[in-house]
Backbone as XML, in Angstrom:
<?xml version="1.0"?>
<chain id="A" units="angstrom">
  <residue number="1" name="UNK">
    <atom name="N" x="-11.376" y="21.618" z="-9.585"/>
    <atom name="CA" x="-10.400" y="20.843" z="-10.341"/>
    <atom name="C" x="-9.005" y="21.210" z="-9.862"/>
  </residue>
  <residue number="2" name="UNK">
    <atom name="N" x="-8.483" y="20.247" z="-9.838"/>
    <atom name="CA" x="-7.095" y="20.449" z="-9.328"/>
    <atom name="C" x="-5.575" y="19.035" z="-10.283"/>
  </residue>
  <residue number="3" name="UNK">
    <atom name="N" x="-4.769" y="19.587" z="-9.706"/>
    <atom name="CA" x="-3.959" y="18.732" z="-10.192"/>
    <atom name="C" x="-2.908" y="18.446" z="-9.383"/>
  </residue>
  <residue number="4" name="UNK">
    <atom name="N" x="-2.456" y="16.956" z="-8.267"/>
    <atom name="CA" x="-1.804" y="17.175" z="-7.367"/>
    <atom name="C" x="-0.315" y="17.221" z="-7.985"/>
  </residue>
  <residue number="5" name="UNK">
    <atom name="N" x="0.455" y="18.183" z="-6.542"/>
    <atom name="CA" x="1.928" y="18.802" z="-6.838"/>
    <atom name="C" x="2.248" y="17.316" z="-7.101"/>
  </residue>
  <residue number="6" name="UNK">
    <atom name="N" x="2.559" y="16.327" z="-6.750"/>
    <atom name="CA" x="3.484" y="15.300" z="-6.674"/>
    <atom name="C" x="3.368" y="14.176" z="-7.661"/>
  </residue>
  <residue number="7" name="UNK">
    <atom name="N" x="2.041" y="14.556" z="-8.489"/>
    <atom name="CA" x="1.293" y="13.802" z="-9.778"/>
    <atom name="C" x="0.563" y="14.558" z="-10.574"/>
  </residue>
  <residue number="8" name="UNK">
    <atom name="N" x="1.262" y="15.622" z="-11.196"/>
    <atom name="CA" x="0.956" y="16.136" z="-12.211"/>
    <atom name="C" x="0.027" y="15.859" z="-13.250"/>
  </residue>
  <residue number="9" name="UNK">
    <atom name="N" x="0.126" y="14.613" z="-13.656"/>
    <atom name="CA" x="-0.467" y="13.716" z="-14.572"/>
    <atom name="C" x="-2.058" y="13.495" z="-14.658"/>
  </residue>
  <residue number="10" name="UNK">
    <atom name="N" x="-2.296" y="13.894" z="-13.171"/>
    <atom name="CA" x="-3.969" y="13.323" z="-13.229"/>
    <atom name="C" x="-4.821" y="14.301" z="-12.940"/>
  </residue>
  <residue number="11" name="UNK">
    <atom name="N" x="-5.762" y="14.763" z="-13.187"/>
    <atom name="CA" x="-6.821" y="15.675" z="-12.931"/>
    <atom name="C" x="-7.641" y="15.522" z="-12.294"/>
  </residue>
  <residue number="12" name="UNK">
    <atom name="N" x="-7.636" y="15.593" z="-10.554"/>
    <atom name="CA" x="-8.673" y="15.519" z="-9.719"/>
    <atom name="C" x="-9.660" y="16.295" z="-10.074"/>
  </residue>
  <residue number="13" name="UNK">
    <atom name="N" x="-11.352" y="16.232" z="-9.655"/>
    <atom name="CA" x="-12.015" y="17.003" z="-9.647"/>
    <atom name="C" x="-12.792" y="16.634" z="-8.340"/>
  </residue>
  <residue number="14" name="UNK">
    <atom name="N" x="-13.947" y="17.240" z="-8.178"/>
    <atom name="CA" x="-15.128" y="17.091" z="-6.512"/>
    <atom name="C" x="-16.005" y="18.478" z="-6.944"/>
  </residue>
  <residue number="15" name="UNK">
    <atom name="N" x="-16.974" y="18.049" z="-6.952"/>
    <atom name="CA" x="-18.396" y="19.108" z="-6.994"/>
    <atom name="C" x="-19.785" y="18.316" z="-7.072"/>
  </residue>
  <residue number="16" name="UNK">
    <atom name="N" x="-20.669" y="19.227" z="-7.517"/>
    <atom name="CA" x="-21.707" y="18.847" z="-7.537"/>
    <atom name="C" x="-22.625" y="19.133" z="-8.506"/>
  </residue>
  <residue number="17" name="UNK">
    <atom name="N" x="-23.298" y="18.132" z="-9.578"/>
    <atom name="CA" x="-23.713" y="18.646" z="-10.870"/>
    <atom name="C" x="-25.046" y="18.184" z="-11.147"/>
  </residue>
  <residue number="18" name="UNK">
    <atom name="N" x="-25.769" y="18.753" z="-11.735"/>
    <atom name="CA" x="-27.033" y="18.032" z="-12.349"/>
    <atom name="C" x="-27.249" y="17.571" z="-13.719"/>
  </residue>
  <residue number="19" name="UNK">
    <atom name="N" x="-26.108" y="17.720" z="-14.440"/>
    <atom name="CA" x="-26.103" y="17.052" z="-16.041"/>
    <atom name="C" x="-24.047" y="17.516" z="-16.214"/>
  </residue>
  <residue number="20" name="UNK">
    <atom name="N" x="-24.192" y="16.494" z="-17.066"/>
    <atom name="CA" x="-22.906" y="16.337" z="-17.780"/>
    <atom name="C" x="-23.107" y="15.309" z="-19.181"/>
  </residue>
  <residue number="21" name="UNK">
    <atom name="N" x="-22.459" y="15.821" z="-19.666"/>
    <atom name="CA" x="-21.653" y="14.955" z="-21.152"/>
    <atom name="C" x="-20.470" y="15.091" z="-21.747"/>
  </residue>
  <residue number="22" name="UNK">
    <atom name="N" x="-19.768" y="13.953" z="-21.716"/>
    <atom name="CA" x="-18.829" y="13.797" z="-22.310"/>
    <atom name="C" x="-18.116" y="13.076" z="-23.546"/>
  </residue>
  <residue number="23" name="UNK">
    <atom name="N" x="-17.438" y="13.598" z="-24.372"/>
    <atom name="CA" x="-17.160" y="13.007" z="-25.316"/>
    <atom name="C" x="-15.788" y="12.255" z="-25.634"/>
  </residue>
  <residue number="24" name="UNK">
    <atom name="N" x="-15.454" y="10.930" z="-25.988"/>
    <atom name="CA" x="-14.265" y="10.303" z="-26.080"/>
    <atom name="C" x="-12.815" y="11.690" z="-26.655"/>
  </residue>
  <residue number="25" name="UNK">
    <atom name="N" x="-12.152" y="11.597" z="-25.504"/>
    <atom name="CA" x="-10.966" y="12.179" z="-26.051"/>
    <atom name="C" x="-9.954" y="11.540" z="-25.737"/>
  </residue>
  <residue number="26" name="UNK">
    <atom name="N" x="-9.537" y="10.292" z="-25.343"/>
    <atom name="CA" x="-8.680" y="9.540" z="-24.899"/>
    <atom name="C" x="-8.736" y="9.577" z="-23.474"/>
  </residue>
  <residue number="27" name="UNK">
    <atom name="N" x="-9.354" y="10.041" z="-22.602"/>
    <atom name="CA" x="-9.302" y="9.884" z="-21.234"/>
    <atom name="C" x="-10.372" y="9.088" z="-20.552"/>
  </residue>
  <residue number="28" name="UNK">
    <atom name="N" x="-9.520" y="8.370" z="-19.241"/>
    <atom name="CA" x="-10.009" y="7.121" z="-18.566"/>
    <atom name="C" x="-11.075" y="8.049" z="-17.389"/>
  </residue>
  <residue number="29" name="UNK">
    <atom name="N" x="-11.850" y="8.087" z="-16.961"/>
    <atom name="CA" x="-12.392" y="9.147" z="-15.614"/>
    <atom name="C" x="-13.224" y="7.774" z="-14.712"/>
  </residue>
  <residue number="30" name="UNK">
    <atom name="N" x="-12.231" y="7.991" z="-13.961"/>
    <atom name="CA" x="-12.190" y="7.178" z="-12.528"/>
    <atom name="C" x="-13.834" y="7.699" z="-11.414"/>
  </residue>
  <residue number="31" name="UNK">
    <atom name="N" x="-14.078" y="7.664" z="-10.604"/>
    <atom name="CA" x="-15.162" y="8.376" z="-10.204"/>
    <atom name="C" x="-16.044" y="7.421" z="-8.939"/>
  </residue>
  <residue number="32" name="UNK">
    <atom name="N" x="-16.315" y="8.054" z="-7.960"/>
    <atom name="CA" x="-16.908" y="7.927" z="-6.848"/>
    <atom name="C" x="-18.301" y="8.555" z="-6.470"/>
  </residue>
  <residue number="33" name="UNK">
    <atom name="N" x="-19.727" y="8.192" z="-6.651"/>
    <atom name="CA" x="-20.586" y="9.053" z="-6.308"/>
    <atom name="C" x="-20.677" y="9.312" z="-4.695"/>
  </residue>
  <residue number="34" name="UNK">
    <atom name="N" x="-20.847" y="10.690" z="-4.232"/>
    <atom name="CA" x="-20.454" y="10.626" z="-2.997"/>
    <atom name="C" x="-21.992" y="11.072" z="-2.345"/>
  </residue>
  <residue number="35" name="UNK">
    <atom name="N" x="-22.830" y="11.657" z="-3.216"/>
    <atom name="CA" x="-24.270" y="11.590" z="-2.776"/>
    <atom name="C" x="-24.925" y="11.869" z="-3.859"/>
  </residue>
  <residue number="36" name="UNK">
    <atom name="N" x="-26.440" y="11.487" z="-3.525"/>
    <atom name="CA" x="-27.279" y="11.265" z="-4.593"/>
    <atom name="C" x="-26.929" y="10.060" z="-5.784"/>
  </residue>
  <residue number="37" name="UNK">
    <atom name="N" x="-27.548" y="10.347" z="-6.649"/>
    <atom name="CA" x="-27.526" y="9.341" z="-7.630"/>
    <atom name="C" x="-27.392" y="9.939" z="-9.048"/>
  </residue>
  <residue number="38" name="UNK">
    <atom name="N" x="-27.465" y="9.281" z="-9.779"/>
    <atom name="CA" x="-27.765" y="9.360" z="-11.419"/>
    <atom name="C" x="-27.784" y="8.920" z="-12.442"/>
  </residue>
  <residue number="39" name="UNK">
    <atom name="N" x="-28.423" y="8.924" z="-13.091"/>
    <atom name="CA" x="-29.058" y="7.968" z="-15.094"/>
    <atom name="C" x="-27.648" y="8.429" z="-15.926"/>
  </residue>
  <residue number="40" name="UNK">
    <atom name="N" x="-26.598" y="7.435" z="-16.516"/>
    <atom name="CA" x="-25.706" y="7.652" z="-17.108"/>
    <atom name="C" x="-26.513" y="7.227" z="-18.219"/>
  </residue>
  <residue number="41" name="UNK">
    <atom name="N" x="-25.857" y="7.302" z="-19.750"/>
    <atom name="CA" x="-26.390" y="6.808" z="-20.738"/>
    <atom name="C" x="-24.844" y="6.432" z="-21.631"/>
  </residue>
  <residue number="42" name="UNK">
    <atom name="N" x="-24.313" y="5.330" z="-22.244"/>
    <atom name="CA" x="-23.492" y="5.538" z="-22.900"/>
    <atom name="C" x="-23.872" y="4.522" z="-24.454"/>
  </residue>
  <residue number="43" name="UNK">
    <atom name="N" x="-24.097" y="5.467" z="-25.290"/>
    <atom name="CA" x="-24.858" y="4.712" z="-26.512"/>
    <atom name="C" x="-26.178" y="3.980" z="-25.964"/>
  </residue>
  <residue number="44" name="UNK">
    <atom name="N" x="-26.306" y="2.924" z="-25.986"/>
    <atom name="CA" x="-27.284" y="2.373" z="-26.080"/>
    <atom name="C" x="-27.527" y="2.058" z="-24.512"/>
  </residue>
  <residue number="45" name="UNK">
    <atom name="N" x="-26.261" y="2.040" z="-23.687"/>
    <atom name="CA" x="-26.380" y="1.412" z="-22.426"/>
    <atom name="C" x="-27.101" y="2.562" z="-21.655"/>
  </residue>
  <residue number="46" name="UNK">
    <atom name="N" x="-27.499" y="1.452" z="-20.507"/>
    <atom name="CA" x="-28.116" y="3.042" z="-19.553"/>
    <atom name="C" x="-27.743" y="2.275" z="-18.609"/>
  </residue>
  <residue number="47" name="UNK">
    <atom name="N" x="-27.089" y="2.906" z="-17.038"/>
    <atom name="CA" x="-26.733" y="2.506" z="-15.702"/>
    <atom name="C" x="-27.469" y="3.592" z="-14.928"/>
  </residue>
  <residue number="48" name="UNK">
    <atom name="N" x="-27.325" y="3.494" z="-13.513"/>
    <atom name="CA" x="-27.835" y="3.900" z="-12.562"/>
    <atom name="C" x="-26.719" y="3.638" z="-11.623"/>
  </residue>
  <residue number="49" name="UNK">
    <atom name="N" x="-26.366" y="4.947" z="-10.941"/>
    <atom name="CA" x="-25.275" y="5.296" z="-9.919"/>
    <atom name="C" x="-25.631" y="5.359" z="-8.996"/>
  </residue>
  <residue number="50" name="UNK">
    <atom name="N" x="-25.572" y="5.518" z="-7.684"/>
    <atom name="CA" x="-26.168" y="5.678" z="-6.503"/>
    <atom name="C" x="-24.947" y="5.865" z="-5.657"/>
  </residue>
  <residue number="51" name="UNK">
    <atom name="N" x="-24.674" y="6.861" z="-4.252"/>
    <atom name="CA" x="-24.044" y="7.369" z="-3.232"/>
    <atom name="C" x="-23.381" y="6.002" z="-3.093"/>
  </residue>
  <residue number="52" name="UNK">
    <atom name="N" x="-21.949" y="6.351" z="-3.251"/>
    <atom name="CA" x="-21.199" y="4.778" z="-3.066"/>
    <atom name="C" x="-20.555" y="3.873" z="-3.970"/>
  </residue>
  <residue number="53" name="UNK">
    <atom name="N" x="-20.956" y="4.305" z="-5.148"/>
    <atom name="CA" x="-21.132" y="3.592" z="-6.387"/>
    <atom name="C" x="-19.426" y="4.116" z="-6.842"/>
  </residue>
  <residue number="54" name="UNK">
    <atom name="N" x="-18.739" y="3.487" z="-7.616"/>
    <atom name="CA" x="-17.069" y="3.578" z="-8.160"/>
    <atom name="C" x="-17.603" y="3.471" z="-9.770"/>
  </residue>
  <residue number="55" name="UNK">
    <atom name="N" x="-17.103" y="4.388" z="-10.380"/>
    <atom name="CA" x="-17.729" y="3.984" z="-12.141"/>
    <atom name="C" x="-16.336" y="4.602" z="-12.721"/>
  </residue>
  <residue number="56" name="UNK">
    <atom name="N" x="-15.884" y="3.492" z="-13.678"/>
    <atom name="CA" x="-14.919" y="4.175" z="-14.435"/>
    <atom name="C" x="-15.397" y="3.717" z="-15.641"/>
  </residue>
  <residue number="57" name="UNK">
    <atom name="N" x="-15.031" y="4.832" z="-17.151"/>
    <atom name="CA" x="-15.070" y="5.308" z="-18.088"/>
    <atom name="C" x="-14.397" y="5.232" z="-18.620"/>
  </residue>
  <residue number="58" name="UNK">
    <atom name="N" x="-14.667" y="4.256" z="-19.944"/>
    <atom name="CA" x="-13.146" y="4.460" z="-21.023"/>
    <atom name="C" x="-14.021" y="5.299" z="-22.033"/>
  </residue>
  <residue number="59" name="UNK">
    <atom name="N" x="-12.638" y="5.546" z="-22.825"/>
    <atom name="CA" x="-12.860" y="6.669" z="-24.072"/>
    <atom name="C" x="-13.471" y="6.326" z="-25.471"/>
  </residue>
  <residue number="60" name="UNK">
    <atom name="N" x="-14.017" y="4.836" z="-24.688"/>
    <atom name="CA" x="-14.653" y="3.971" z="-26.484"/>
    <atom name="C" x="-15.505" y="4.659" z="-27.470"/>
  </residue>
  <residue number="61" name="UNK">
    <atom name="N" x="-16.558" y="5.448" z="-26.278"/>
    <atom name="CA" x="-17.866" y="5.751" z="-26.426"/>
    <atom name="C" x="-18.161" y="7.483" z="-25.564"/>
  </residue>
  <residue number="62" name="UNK">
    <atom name="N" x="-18.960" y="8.525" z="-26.007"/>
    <atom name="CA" x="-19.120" y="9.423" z="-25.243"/>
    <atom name="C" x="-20.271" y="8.991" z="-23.925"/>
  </residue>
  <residue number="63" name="UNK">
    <atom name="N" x="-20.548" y="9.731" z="-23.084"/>
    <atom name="CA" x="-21.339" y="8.992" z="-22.115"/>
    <atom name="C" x="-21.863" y="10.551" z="-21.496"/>
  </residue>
  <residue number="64" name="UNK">
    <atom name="N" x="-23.224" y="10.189" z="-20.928"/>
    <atom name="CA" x="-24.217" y="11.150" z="-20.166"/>
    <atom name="C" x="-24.654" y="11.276" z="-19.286"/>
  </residue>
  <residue number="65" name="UNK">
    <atom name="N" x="-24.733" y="12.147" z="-18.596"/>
    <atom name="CA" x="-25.922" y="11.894" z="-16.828"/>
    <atom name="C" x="-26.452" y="12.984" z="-16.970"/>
  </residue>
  <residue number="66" name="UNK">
    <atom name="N" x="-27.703" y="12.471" z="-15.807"/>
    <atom name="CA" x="-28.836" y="13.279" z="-15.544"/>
    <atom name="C" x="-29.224" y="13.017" z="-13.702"/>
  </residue>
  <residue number="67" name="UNK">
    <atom name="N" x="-29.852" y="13.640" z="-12.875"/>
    <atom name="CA" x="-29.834" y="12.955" z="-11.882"/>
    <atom name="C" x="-30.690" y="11.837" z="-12.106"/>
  </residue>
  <residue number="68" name="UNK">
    <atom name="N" x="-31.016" y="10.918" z="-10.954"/>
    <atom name="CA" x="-31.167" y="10.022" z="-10.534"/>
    <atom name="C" x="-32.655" y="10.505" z="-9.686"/>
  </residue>
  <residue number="69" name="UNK">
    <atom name="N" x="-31.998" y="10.828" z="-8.691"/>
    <atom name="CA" x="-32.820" y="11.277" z="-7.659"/>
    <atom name="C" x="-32.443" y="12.592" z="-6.790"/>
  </residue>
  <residue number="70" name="UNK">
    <atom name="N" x="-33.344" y="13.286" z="-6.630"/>
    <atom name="CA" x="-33.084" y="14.910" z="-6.360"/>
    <atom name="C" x="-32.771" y="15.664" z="-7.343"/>
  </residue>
  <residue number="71" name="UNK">
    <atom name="N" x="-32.057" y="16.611" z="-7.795"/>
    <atom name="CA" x="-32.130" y="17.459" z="-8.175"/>
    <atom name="C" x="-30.415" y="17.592" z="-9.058"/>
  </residue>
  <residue number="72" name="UNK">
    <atom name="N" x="-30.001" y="17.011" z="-7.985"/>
    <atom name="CA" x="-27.865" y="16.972" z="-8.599"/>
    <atom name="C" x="-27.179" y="15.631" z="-8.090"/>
  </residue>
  <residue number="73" name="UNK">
    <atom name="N" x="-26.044" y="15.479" z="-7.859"/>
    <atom name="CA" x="-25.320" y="14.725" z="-7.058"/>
    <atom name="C" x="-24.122" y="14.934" z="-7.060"/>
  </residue>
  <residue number="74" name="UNK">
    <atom name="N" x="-22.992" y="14.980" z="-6.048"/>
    <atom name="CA" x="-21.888" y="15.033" z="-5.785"/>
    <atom name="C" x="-21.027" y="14.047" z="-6.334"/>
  </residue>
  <residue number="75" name="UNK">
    <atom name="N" x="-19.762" y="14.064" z="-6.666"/>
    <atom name="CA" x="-18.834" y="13.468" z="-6.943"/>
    <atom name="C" x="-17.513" y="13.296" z="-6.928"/>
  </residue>
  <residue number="76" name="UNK">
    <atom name="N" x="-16.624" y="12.522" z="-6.757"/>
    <atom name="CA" x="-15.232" y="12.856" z="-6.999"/>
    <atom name="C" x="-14.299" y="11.645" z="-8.309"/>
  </residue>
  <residue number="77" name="UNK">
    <atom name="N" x="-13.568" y="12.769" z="-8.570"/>
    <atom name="CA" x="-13.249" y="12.134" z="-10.193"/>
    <atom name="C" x="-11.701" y="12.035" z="-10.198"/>
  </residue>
  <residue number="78" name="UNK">
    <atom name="N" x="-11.336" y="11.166" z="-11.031"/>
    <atom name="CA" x="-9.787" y="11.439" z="-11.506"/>
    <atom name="C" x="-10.040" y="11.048" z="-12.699"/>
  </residue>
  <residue number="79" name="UNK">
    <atom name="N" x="-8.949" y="11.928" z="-13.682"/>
    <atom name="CA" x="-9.287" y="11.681" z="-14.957"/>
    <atom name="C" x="-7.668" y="11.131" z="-15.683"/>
  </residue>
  <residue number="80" name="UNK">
    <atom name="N" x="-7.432" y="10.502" z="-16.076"/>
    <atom name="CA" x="-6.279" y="10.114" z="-16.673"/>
    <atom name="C" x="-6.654" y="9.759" z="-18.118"/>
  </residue>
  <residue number="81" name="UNK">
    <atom name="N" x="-5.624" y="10.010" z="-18.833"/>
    <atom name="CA" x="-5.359" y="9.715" z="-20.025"/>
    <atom name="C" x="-4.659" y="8.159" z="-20.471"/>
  </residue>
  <residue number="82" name="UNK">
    <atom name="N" x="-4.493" y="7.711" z="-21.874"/>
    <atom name="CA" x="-3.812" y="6.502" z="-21.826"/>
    <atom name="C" x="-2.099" y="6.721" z="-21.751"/>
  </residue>
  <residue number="83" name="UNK">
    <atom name="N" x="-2.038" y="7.745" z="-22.303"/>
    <atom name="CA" x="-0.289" y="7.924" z="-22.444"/>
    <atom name="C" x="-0.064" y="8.274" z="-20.864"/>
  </residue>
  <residue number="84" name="UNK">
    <atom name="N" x="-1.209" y="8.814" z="-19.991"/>
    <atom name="CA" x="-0.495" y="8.803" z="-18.464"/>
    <atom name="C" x="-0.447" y="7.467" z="-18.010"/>
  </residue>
  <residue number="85" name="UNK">
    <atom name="N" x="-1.245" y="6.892" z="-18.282"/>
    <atom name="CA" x="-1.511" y="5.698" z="-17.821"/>
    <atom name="C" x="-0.054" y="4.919" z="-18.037"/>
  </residue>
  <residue number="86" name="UNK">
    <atom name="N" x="0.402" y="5.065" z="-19.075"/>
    <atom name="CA" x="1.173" y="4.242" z="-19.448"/>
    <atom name="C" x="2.415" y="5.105" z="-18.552"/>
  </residue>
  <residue number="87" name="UNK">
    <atom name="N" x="3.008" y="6.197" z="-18.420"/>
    <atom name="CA" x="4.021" y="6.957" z="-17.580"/>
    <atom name="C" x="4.006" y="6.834" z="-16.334"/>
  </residue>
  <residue number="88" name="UNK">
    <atom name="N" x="2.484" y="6.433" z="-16.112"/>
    <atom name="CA" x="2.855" y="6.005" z="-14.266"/>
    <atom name="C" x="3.437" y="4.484" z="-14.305"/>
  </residue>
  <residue number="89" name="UNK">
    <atom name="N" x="2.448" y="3.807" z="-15.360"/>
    <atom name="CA" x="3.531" y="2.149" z="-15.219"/>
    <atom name="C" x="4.764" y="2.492" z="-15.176"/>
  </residue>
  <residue number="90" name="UNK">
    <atom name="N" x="4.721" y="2.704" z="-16.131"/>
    <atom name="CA" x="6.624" y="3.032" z="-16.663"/>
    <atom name="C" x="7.525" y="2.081" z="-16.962"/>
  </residue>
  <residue number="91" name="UNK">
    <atom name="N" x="7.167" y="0.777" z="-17.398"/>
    <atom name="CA" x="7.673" y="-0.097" z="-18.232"/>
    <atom name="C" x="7.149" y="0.157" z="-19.352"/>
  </residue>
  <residue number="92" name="UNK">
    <atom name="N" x="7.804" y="0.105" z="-20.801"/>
    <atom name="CA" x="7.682" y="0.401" z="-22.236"/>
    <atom name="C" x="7.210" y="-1.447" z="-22.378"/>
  </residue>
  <residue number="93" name="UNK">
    <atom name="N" x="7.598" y="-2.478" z="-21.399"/>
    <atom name="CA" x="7.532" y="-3.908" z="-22.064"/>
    <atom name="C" x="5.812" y="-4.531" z="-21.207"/>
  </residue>
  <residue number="94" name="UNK">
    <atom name="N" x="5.278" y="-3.588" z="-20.632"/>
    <atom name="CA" x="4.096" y="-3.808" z="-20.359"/>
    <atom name="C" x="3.189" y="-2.650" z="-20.514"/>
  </residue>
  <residue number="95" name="UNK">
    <atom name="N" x="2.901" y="-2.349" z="-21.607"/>
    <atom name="CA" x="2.130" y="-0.888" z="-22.006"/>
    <atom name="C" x="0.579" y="-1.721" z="-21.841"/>
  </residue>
  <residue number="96" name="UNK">
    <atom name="N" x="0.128" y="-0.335" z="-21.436"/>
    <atom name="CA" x="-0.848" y="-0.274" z="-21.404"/>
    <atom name="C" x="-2.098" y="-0.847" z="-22.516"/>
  </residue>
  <residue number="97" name="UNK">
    <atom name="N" x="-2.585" y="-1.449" z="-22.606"/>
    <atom name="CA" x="-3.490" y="-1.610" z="-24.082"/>
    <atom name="C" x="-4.729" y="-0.509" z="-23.658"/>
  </residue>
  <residue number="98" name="UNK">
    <atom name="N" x="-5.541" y="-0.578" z="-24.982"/>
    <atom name="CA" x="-6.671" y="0.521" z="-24.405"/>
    <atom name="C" x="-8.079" y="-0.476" z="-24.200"/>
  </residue>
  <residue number="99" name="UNK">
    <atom name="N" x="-8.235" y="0.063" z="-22.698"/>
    <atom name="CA" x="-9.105" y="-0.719" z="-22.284"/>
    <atom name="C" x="-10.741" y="-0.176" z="-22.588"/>
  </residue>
  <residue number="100" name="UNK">
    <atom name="N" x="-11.355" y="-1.062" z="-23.142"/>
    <atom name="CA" x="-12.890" y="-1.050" z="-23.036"/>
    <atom name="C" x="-13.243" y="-1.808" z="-21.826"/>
  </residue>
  <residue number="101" name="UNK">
    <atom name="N" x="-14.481" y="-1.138" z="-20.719"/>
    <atom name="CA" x="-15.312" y="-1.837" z="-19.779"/>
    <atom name="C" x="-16.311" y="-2.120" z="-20.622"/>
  </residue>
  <residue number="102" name="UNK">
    <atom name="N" x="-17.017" y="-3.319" z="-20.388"/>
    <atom name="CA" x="-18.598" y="-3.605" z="-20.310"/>
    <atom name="C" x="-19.438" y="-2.474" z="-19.686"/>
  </residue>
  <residue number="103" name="UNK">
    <atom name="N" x="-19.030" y="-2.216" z="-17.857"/>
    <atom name="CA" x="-19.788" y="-2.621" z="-17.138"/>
    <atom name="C" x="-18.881" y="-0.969" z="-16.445"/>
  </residue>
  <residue number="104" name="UNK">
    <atom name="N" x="-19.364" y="0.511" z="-16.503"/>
    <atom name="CA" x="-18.575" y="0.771" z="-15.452"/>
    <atom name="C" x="-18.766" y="1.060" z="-14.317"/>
  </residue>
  <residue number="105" name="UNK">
    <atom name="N" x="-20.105" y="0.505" z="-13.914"/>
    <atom name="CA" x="-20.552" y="0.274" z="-12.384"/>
    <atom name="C" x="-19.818" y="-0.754" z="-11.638"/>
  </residue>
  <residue number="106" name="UNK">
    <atom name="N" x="-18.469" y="-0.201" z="-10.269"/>
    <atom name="CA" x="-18.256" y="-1.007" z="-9.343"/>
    <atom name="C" x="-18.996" y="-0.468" z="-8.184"/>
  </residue>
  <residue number="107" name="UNK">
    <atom name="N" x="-19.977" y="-1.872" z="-7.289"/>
    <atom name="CA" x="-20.134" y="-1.544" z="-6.147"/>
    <atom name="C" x="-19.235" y="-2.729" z="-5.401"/>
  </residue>
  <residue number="108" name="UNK">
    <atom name="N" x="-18.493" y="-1.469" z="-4.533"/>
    <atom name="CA" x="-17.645" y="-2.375" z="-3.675"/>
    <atom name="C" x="-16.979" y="-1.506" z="-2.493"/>
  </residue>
  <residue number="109" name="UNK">
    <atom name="N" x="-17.470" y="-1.533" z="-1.312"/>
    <atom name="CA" x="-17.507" y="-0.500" z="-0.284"/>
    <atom name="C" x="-15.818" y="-0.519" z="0.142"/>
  </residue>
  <residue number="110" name="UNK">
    <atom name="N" x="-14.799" y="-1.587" z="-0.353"/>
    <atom name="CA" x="-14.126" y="-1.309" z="0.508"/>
    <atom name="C" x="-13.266" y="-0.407" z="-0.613"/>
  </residue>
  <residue number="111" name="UNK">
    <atom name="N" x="-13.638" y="-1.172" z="-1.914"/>
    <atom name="CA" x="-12.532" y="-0.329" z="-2.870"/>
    <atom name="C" x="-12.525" y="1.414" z="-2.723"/>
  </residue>
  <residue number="112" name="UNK">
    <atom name="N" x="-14.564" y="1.521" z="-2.865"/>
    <atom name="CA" x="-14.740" y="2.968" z="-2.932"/>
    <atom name="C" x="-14.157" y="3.917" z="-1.336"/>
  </residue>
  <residue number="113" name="UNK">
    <atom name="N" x="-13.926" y="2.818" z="-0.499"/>
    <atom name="CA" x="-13.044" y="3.862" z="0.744"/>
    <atom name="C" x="-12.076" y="3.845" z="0.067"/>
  </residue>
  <residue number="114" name="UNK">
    <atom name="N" x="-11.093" y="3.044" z="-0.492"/>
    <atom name="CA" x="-9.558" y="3.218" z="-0.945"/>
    <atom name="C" x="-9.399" y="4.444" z="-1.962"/>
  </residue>
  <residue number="115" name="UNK">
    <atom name="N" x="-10.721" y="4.639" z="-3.062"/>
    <atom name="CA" x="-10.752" y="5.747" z="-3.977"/>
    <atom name="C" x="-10.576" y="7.054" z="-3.041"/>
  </residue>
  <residue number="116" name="UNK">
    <atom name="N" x="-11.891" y="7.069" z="-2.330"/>
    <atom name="CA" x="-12.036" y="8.173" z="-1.697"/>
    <atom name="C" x="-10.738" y="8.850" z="-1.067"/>
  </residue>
  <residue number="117" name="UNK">
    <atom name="N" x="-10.025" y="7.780" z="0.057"/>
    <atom name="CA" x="-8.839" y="8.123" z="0.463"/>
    <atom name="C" x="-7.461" y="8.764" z="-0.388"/>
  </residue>
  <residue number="118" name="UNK">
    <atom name="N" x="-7.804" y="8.320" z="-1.170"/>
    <atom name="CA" x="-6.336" y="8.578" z="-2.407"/>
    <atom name="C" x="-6.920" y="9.947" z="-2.836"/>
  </residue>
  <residue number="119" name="UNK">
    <atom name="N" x="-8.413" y="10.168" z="-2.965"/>
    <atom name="CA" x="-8.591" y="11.065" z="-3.698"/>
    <atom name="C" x="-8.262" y="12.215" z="-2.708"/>
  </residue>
  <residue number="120" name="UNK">
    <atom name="N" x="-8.477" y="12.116" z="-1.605"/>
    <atom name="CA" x="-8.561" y="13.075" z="-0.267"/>
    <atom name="C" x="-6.826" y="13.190" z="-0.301"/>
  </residue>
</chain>
């Protein structure tokens, strides 16, 4: 976990885990699976991640993983909050609302290079 000098605001992370849970505390967690896979669960929903996969997380609901396949899987994360969210806009006349996803599986190879890169 880290926090870059020039953006204080956001909480990178990168490792490798075989379970997690998290619970709504107001933060958005951005996220790239970078190998392996894994069974999220959020309430009632269940997704499936796979190496490649972009999933972001709002704070509606707590949410779970387990692997997928193998044993763990790698990842890289940014975690923002809504009040950061709203300090990087930085117009007060376009605030942020708080967003609920449906859906927070993106597959989309070119976005997840653009994550990766920013995250690097």
């Amino acid at each position: 976990m880290w926090r870059p000098r020039d953006h204080s605001r956001l909480l990178m992370m990168h490792g490798t885990t075989s379970a997690y849970a998290v619970e709504p505390d107001g933060s958005y967690i951005l996220g790239l699976i970078v190998c392996g896979g894994l069974r999220a669960r959020r309430g009632t929903e269940r997704h499936v991640l796979r190496a490649g996969d972009l999933c972001v997380w709002d704070p509606s609901r707590g949410h779970s993983g387990s692997p997928y396949s193998g044993d763990a899987w790698e990842a890289r994360l940014m975690v923002l909050e809504l009040a950061d969210l709203e300090a990087i806009v930085g117009d007060p006349e376009h605030a942020v609302p708080d967003l609920e996803l449906r859906d927070p599986r993106i597959r989309d190879p070119r976005l997840a290079a653009c994550f990766l890169a920013v995250h690097r």
